[in-house]
Coordinates of C-alpha atoms in Angstrom, one line a residue:
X1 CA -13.8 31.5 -24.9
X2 CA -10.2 30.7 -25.0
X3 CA -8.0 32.4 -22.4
X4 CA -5.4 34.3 -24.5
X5 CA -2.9 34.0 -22.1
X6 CA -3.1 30.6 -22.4
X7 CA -3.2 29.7 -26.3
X8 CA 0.0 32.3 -26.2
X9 CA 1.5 29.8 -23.7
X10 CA 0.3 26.7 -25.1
X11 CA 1.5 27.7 -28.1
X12 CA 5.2 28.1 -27.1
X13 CA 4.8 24.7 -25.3
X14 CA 3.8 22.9 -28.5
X15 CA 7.0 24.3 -29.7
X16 CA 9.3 23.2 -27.0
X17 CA 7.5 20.0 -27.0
X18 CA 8.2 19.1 -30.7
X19 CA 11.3 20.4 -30.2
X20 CA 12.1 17.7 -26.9
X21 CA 10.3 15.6 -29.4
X22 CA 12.5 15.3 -32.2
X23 CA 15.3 12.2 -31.9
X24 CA 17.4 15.1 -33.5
X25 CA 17.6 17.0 -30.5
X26 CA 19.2 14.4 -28.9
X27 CA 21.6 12.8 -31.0
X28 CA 19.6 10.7 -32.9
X29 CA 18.3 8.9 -30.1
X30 CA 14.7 7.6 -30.4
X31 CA 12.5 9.9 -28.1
X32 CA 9.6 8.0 -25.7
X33 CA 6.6 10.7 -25.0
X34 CA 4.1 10.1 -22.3
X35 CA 1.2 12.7 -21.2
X36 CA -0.6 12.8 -18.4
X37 CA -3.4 15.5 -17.3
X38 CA -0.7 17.7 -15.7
X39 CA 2.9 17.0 -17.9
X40 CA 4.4 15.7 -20.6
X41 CA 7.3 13.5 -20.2
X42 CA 10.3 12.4 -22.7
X43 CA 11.9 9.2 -22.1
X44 CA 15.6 9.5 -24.2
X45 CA 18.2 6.7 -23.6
X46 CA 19.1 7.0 -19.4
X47 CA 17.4 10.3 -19.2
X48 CA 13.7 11.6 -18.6
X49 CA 12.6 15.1 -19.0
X50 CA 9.6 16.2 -17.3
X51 CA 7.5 19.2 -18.1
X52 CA 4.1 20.9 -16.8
X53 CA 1.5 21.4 -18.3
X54 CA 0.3 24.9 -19.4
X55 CA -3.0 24.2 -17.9
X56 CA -5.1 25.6 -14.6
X57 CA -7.1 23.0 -12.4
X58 CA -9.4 23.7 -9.6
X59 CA -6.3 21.8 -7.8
X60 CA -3.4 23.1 -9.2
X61 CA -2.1 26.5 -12.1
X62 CA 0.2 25.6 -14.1
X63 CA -0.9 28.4 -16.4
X64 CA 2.4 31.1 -16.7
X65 CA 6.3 29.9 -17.1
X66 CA 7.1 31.3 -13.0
X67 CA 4.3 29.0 -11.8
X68 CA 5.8 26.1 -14.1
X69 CA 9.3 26.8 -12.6
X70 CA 8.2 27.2 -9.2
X71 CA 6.4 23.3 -8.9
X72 CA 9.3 22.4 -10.7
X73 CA 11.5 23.3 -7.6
X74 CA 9.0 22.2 -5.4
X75 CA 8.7 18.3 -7.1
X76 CA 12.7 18.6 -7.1
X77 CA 12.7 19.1 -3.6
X78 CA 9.5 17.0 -2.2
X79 CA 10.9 14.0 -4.6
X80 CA 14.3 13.8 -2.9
X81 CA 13.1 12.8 0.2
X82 CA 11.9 9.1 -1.3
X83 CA 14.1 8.7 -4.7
X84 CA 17.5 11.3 -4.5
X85 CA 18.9 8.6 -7.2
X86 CA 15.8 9.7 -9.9
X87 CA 15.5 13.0 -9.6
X88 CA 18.4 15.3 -11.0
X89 CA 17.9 19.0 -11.5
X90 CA 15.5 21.8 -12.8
X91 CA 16.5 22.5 -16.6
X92 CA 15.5 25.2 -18.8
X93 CA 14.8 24.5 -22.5
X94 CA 16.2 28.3 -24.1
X95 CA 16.3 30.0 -27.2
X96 CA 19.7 31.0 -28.1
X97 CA 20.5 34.6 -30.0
X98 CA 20.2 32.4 -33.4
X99 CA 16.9 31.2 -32.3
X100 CA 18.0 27.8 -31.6
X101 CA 16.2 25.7 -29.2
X102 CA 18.7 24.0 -26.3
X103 CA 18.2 22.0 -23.7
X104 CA 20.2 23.6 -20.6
X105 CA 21.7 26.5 -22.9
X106 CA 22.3 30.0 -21.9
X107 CA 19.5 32.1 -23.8
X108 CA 16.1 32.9 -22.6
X109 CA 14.5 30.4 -20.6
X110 CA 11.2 29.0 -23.1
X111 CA 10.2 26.1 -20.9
X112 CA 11.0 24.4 -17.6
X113 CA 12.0 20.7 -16.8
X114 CA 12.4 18.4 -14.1
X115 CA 15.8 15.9 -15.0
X116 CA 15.7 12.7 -14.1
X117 CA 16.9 9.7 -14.3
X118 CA 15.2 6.9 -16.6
X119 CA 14.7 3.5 -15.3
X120 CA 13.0 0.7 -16.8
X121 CA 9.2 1.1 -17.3
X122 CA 8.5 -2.3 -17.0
X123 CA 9.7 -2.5 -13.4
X124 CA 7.0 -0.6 -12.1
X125 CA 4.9 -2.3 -9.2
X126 CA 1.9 -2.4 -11.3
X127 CA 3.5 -3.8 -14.6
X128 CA 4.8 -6.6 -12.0
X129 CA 1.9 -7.3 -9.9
X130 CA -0.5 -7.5 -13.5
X131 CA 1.9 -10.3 -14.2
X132 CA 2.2 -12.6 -11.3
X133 CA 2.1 -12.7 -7.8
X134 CA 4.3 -10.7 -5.9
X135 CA 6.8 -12.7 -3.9
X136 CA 6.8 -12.1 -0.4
X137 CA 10.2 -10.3 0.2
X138 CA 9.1 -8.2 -2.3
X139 CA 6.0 -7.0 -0.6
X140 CA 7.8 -6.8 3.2
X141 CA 10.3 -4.3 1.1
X142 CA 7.5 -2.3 -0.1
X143 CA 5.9 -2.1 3.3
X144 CA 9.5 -1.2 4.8
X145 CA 10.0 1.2 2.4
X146 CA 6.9 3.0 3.2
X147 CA 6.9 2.5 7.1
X148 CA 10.5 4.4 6.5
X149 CA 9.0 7.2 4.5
X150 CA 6.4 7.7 7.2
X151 CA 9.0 8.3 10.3
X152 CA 10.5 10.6 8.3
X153 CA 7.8 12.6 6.9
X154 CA 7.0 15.7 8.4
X155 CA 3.9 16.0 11.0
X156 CA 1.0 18.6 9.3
X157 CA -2.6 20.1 9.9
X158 CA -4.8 17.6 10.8
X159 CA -8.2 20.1 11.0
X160 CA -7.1 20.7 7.3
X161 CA -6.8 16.9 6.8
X162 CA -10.2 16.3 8.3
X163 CA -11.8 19.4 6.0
X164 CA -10.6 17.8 2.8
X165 CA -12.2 14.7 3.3
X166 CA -16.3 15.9 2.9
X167 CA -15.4 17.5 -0.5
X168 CA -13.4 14.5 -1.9
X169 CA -16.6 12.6 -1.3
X170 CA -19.1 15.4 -3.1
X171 CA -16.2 15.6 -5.8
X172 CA -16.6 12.1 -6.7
X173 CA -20.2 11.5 -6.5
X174 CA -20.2 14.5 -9.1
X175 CA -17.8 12.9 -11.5
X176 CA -20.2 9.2 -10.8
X177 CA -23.4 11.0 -11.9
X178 CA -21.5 13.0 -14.8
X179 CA -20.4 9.7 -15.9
X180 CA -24.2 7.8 -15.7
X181 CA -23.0 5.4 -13.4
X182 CA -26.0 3.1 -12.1
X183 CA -27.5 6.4 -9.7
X184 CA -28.6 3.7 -7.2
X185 CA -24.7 2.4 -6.8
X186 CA -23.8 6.1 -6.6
X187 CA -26.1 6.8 -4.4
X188 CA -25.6 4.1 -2.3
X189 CA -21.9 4.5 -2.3
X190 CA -22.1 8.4 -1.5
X191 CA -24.6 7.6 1.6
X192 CA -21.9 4.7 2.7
X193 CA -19.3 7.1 2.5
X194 CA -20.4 9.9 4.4
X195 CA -21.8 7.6 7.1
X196 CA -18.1 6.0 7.8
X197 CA -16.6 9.1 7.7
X198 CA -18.8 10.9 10.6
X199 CA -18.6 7.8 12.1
X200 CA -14.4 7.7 11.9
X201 CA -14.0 11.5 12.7
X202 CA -13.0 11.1 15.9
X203 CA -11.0 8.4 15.4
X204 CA -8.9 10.0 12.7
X205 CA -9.3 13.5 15.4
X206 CA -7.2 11.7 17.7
X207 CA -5.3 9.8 15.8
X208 CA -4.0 13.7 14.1
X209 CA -3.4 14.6 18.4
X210 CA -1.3 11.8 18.1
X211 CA 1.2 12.8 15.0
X212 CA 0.1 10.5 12.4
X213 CA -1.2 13.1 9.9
X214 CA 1.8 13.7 8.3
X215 CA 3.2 15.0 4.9
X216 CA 3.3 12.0 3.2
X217 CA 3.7 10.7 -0.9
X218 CA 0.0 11.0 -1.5
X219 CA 0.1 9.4 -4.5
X220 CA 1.5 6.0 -3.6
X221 CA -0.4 3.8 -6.4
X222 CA 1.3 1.0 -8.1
X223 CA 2.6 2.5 -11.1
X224 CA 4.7 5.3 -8.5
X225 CA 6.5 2.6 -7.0
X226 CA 9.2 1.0 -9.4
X227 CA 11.9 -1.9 -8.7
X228 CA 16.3 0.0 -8.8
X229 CA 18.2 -2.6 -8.0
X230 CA 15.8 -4.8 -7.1
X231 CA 14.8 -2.0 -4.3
X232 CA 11.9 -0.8 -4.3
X233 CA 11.7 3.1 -4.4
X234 CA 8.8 6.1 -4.4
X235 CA 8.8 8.6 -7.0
X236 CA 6.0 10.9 -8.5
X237 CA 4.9 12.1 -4.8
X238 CA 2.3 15.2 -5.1
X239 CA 4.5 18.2 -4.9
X240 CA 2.0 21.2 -6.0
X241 CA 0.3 21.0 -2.8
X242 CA 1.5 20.0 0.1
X243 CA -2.0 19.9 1.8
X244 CA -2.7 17.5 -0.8
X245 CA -0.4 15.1 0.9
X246 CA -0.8 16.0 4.3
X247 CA -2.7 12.9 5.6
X248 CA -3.0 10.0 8.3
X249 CA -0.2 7.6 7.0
X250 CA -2.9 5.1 7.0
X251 CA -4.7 6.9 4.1
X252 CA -1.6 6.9 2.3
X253 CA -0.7 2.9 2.8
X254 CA -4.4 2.1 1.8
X255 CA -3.7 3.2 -1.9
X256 CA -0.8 0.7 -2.7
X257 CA -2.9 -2.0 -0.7
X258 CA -5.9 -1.0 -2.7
X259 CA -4.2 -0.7 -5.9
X260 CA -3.2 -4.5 -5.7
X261 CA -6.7 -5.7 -4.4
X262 CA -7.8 -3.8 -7.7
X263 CA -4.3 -6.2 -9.8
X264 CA -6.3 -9.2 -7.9
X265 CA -3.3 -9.1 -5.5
X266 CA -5.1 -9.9 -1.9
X267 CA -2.5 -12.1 -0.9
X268 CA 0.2 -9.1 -1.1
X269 CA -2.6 -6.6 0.4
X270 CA -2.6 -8.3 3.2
X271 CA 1.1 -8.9 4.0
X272 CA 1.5 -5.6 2.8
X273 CA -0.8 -4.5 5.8
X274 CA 1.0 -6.9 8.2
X275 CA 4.4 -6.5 7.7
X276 CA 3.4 -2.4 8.3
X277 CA 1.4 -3.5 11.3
X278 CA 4.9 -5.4 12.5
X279 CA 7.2 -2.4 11.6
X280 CA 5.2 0.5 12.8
X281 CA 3.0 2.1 15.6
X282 CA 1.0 0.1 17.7
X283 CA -1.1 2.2 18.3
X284 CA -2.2 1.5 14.1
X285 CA -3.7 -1.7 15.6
X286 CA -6.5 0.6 16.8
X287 CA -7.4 2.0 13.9
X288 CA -8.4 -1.0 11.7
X289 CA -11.4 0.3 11.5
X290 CA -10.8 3.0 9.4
X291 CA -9.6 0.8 6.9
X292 CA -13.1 0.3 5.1
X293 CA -13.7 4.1 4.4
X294 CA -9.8 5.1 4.2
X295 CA -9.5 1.8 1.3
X296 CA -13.4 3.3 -0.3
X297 CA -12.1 6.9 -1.2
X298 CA -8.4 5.6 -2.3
X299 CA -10.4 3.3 -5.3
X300 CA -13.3 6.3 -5.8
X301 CA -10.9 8.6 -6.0
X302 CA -9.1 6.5 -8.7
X303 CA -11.9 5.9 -10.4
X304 CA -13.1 9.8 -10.7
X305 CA -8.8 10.6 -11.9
X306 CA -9.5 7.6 -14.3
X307 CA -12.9 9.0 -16.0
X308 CA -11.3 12.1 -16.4
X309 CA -8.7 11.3 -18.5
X310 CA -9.2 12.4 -22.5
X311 CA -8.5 10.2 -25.5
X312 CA -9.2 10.6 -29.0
X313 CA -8.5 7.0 -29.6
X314 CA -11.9 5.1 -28.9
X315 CA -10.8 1.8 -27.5
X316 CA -8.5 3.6 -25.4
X317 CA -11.6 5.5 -24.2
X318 CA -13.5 2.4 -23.8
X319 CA -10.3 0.9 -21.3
X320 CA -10.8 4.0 -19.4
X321 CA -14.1 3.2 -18.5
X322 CA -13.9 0.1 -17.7
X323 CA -11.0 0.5 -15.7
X324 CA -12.4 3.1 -13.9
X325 CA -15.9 1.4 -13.6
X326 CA -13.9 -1.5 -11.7
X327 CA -12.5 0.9 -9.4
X328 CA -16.2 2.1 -8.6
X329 CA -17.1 -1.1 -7.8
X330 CA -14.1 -2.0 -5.4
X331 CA -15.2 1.2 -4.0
X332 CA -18.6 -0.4 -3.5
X333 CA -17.5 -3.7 -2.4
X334 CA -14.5 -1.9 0.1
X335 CA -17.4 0.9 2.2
X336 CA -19.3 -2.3 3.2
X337 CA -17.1 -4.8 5.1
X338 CA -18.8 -8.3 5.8
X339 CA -18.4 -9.5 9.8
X340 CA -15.2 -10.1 11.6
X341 CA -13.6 -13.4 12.2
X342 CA -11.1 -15.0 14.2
X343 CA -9.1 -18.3 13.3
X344 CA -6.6 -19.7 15.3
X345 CA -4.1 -21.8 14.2
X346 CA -2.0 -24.0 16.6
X347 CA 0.5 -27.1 16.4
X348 CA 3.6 -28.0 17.6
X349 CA 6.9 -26.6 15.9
X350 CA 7.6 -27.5 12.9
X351 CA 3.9 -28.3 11.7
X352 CA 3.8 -25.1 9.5
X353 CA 1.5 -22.6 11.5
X354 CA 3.2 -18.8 10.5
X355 CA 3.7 -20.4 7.0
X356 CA -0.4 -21.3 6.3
X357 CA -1.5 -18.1 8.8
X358 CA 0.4 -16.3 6.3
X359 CA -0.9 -17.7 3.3
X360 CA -4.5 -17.6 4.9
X361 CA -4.4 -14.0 5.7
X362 CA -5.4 -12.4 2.2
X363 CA -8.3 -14.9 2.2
X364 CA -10.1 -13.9 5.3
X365 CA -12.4 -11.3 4.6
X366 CA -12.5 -8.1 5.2
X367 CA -10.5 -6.4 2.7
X368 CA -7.1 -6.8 2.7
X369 CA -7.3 -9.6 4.9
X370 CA -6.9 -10.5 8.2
X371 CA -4.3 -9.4 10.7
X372 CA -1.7 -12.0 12.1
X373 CA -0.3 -12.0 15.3
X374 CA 2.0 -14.1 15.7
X375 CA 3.4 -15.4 19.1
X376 CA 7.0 -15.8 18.4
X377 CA 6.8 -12.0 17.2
X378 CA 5.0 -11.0 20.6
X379 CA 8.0 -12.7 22.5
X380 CA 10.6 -10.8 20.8
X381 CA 8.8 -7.6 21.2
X382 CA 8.1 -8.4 25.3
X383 CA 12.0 -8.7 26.2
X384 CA 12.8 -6.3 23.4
X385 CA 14.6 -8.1 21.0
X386 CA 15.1 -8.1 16.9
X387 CA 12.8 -10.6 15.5
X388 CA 15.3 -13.0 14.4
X389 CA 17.4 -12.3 17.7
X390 CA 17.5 -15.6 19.5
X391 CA 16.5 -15.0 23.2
X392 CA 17.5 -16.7 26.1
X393 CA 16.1 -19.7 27.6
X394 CA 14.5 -17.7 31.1
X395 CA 12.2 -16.1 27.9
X396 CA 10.5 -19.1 27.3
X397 CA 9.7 -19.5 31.1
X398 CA 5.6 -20.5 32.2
X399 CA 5.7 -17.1 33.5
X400 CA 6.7 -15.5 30.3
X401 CA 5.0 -18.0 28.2
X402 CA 2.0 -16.9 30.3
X403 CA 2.2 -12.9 29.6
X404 CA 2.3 -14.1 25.4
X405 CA -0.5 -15.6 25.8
X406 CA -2.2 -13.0 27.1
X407 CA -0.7 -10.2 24.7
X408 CA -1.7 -12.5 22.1
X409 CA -5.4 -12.7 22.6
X410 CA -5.2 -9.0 24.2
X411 CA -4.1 -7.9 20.6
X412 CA -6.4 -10.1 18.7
X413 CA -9.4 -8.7 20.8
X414 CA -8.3 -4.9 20.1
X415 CA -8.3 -6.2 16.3
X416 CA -11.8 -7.7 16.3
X417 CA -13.2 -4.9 18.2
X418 CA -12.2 -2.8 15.3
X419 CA -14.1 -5.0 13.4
X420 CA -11.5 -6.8 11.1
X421 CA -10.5 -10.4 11.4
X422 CA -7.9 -11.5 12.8
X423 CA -5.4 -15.0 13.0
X424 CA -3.7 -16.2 15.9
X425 CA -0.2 -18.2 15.3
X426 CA 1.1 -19.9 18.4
X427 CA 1.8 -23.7 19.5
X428 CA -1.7 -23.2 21.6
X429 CA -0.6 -26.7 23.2
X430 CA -2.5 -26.6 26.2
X431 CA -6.2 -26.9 26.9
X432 CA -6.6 -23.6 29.0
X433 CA -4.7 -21.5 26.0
X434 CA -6.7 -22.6 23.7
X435 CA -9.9 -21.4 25.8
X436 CA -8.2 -18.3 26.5
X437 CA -8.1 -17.1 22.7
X438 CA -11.8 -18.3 22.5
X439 CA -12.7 -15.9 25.5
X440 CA -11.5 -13.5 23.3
X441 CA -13.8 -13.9 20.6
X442 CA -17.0 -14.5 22.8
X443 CA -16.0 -11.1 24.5
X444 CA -16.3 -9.5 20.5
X445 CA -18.8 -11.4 19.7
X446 CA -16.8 -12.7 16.6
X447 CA -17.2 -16.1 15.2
X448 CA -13.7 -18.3 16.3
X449 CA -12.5 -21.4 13.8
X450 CA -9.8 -23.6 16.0
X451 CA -7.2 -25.4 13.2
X452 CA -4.9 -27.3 14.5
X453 CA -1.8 -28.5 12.3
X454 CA 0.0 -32.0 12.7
X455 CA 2.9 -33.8 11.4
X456 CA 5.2 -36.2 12.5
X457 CA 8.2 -35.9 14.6
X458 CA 10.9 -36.8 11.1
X459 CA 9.1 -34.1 8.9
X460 CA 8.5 -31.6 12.2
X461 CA 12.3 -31.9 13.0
X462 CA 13.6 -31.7 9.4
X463 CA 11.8 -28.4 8.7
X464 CA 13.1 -26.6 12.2
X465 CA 16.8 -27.6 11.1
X466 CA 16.5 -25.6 7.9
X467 CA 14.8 -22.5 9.2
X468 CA 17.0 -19.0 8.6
X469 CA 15.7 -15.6 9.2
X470 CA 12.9 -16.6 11.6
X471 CA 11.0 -15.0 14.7
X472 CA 11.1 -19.0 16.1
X473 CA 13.6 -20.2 18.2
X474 CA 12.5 -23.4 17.7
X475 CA 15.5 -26.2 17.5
X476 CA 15.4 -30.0 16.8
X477 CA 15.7 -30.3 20.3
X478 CA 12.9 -28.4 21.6
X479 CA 10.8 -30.1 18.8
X480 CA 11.6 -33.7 20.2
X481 CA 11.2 -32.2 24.2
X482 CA 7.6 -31.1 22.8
X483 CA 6.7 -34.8 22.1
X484 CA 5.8 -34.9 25.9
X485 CA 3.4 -32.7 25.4
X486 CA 0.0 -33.4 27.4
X487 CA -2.7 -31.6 25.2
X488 CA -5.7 -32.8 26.6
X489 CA -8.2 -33.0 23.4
X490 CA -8.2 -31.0 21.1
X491 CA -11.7 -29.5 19.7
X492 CA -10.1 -27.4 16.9
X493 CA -10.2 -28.7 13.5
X494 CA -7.4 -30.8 13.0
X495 CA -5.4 -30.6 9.6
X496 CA -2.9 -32.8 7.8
X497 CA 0.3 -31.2 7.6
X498 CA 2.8 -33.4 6.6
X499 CA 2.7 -32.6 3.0
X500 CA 3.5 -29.5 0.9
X501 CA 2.5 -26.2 2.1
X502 CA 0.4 -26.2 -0.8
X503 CA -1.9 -29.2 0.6
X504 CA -1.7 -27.7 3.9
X505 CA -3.5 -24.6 2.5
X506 CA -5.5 -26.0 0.7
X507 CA -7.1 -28.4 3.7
X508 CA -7.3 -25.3 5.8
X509 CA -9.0 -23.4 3.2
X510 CA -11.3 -26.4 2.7
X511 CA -11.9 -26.1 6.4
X512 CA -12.9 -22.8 7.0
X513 CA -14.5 -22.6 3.5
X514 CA -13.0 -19.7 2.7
X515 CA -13.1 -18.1 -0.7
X516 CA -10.9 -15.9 -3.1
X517 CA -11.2 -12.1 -2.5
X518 CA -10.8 -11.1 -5.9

């Protein structure tokens, strides 16, 4: 039976929302409507008017016109903290004594709206990532732009985080078997599931001691991050309840990095994950493991909000269930993580090694992609400096060279002993460094591939000179004082590098026989 209260309700909305509708009511300007499960949005010339739903959800009541206003408020004021330039004010749509319908006017408040400002649809992360590759600076702006929103997010509950997490999982093995999903995926997924989780409780526990459950977005999928200025900014964060954001920060970077392993993007999941690895906590480094089950619920969870969406319109229909059916399956393929590995990539300056471990990093499995640590970086970060901040020549000392070294492979074991792969980038020139990063694998009992790039001194020289903007403090110099070099013999796979970074890659992927994660 039909609530009353909310025909009554519904029925005023349809009114406002023909009303908002109508090119009429704004000058003559053609009106763009969008509806989701929970609002209705009109996109008119630079302006966007957002209004709830009259509609009541075991997650959110938007059923009377004060509960309406009131998230209103509340998505003005969460929103502000990640994209002040987008959202305006609260408006009332009002009927004046005539009976006239206004936007903003004086009369009796019919309806409630969120002002914004519009931007342009098709510079939404998703809309770009379905088209191409995302370009690197792209993705390390992204990452920043997250890493920013998490020191300034406000610390929260982590018992309540922990609580959610159970029902989340029974929610969407519900919606799986509603839906006739293949019961032994489902099943197998749910069982997956449940086992991570008990097995990452503690982990997550301590990780809550430590201030990392936090009010976060929440809702940090592709299409809620969108290009101003060639910036990228957050919008659309989950303001109706703020428990429904309160998470580990991890959880909430694992939805843009599983949304673009969903676009095919592995290559921008991975240096999404680094460059956040780089800019953040360490102490993240020790929660790789989380990653699987963290990654799992992001795509079940966008598969069960993707199955319930209604559509009269058949084909539509039909792209919701497929969509939704290859979120499922990313779900599948993200719970159950194949073995760790660990590749090290050496050569002298100049031979291309953080350019290929970069490019090799989305094609390591497991999902995203492996974790590089790179050497230079460790140096800044020992004596304290910026990355591109050129350090003295007492930093490049055996001693301190010494202590790199063993960051590096002290980094790369806690990586592999969280079970996700890792890539080393450092000169590794001698015979006893390149033993030293081997210990480290034994010690995990990880697999270790040895690649080691050369070129010759012209080409070496010619790429240092043009370098901007990097963690090496390479010169021309120090490339032709490496020459000298006694390296002993190498073991590691040795690859061509003289040509393109193209061939490079694709020797080294040859190499390691690695394949696409898509």
């Amino acid at each position: 039976m039909n609530d009353p209260i909310f025909v009554s309700e519904r029925a005023r909305q349809e009114e406002v929302f023909r009303f908002i509708a109508a090119s009429a009511s704004h000058g003559g300007a053609p009106v763009k409507r969008i509806d989701t499960h929970g609002a209705a949005v009109f996109l008119v010339g630079d302006r966007a008017l957002k209004i709830k739903r009259a509609v009541r959800f075991p997650f959110l009541d938007y059923s009377t016109l004060a509960r309406r206003k009131a998230a209103c408020d509340q998505e003005l004021e969460v929103n502000r903290r990640f994209a002040p330039q987008i959202y305006h004010r609260v408006v009332p749509i009002t009927r004046s004594a005539e009976g006239k319908l206004e936007i903003g006017g004086a009369g009796k408040p019919l309806e409630w709206a969120v002002e914004m400002q519009r931007f342009d649809e098709s510079r939404t992360v998703d809309h770009l990532a379905s088209e191409r590759p995302l370009a690197s600076d792209l993705v390390d702006a992204i990452a920043d732009a997250i890493t920013a929103s998490h020191a300034a997010a406000p610390k929260a509950d982590t018992a309540t985080w922990i609580a959610s997490l159970l029902p989340i999982i029974d929610d969407n093995t519900s919606a799986f078997k509603a839906a006739n999903f293949p019961a032994d995926a489902v099943a197998a997924l749910d069982g997956a599931t449940r086992s991570a989780f008990e097995h990452a409780r503690p982990l997550l526990e301590q990780r809550g001691a430590q201030g990392f459950v936090r009010w976060c977005h929440g809702d940090l999928h592709l299409a809620n991050i969108v290009l101003i200025d060639d910036r990228p900014v957050l919008f659309d964060a989950i303001e109706f309840d703020p428990a429904f954001a309160s998470v580990d920060v991890l959880y909430d970077l694992t939805f843009p990095m599983m949304d673009l392993l969903h676009h095919g993007r592995s290559e921008a999941a991975a240096e999404l994950l680094n460059r956040y690895l780089v800019t953040g906590e360490d102490a993240h480094l020790d929660a790789l493991g989380t990653l699987p089950l963290l990654m799992s619920l992001r795509a079940a969870v966008r598969a069960k909000v993707t199955l319930s969406r209604v559509s009269n319109d058949s084909e539509a229909a039909r792209r919701h269930r497929c969509t939704a059916e290859s979120y499922f399956a990313l779900a599948g393929r993200l719970i159950a993580p194949p073995p760790a590995r660990l590749i090290a990539v050496g050569g002298l300056s100049g031979t291309g090694k953080s350019m290929l471990a970069r490019a090799l990093a989305g094609r390591v499995p497991p999902l995203p992609g492996a974790v590089v640590l790179r050497s230079d970086v460790i140096r800044k970060q020992l004596f304290n400096a910026a990355e591109t901040e050129r350090l003295p020549v007492k930093a490049y000392a055996p001693e301190a060279t010494a202590e790199v070294y063993r960051r590096l492979g002290e980094r790369a074991a806690r990586v592999l002993a969280q079970g996700h792969s890792a890539i080393v980038d450092a000169v590794f020139a001698k015979a006893d460094e390149r033993a030293a990063i081997a210990a480290a694998a034994r010690v995990t009992s990880v697999d270790i591939a040895g690649l080691y790039l050369v070129a010759d001194l012209q080409t070496r020289i010619a790429r240092v000179a043009t370098r901007v903007d990097d963690a090496s403090d390479a010169t021309p110099e120090i490339v032709r004082q490496q020459q000298a070099y006694d390296t002993g013999t190498i073991e590691w796979i040795t690859i061509d590098a003289s040509g393109s970074p193209e061939q490079t890659f694709n020797r080294a992927v040859s190499a390691l026989k690695l394949r696409d994660q898509r």
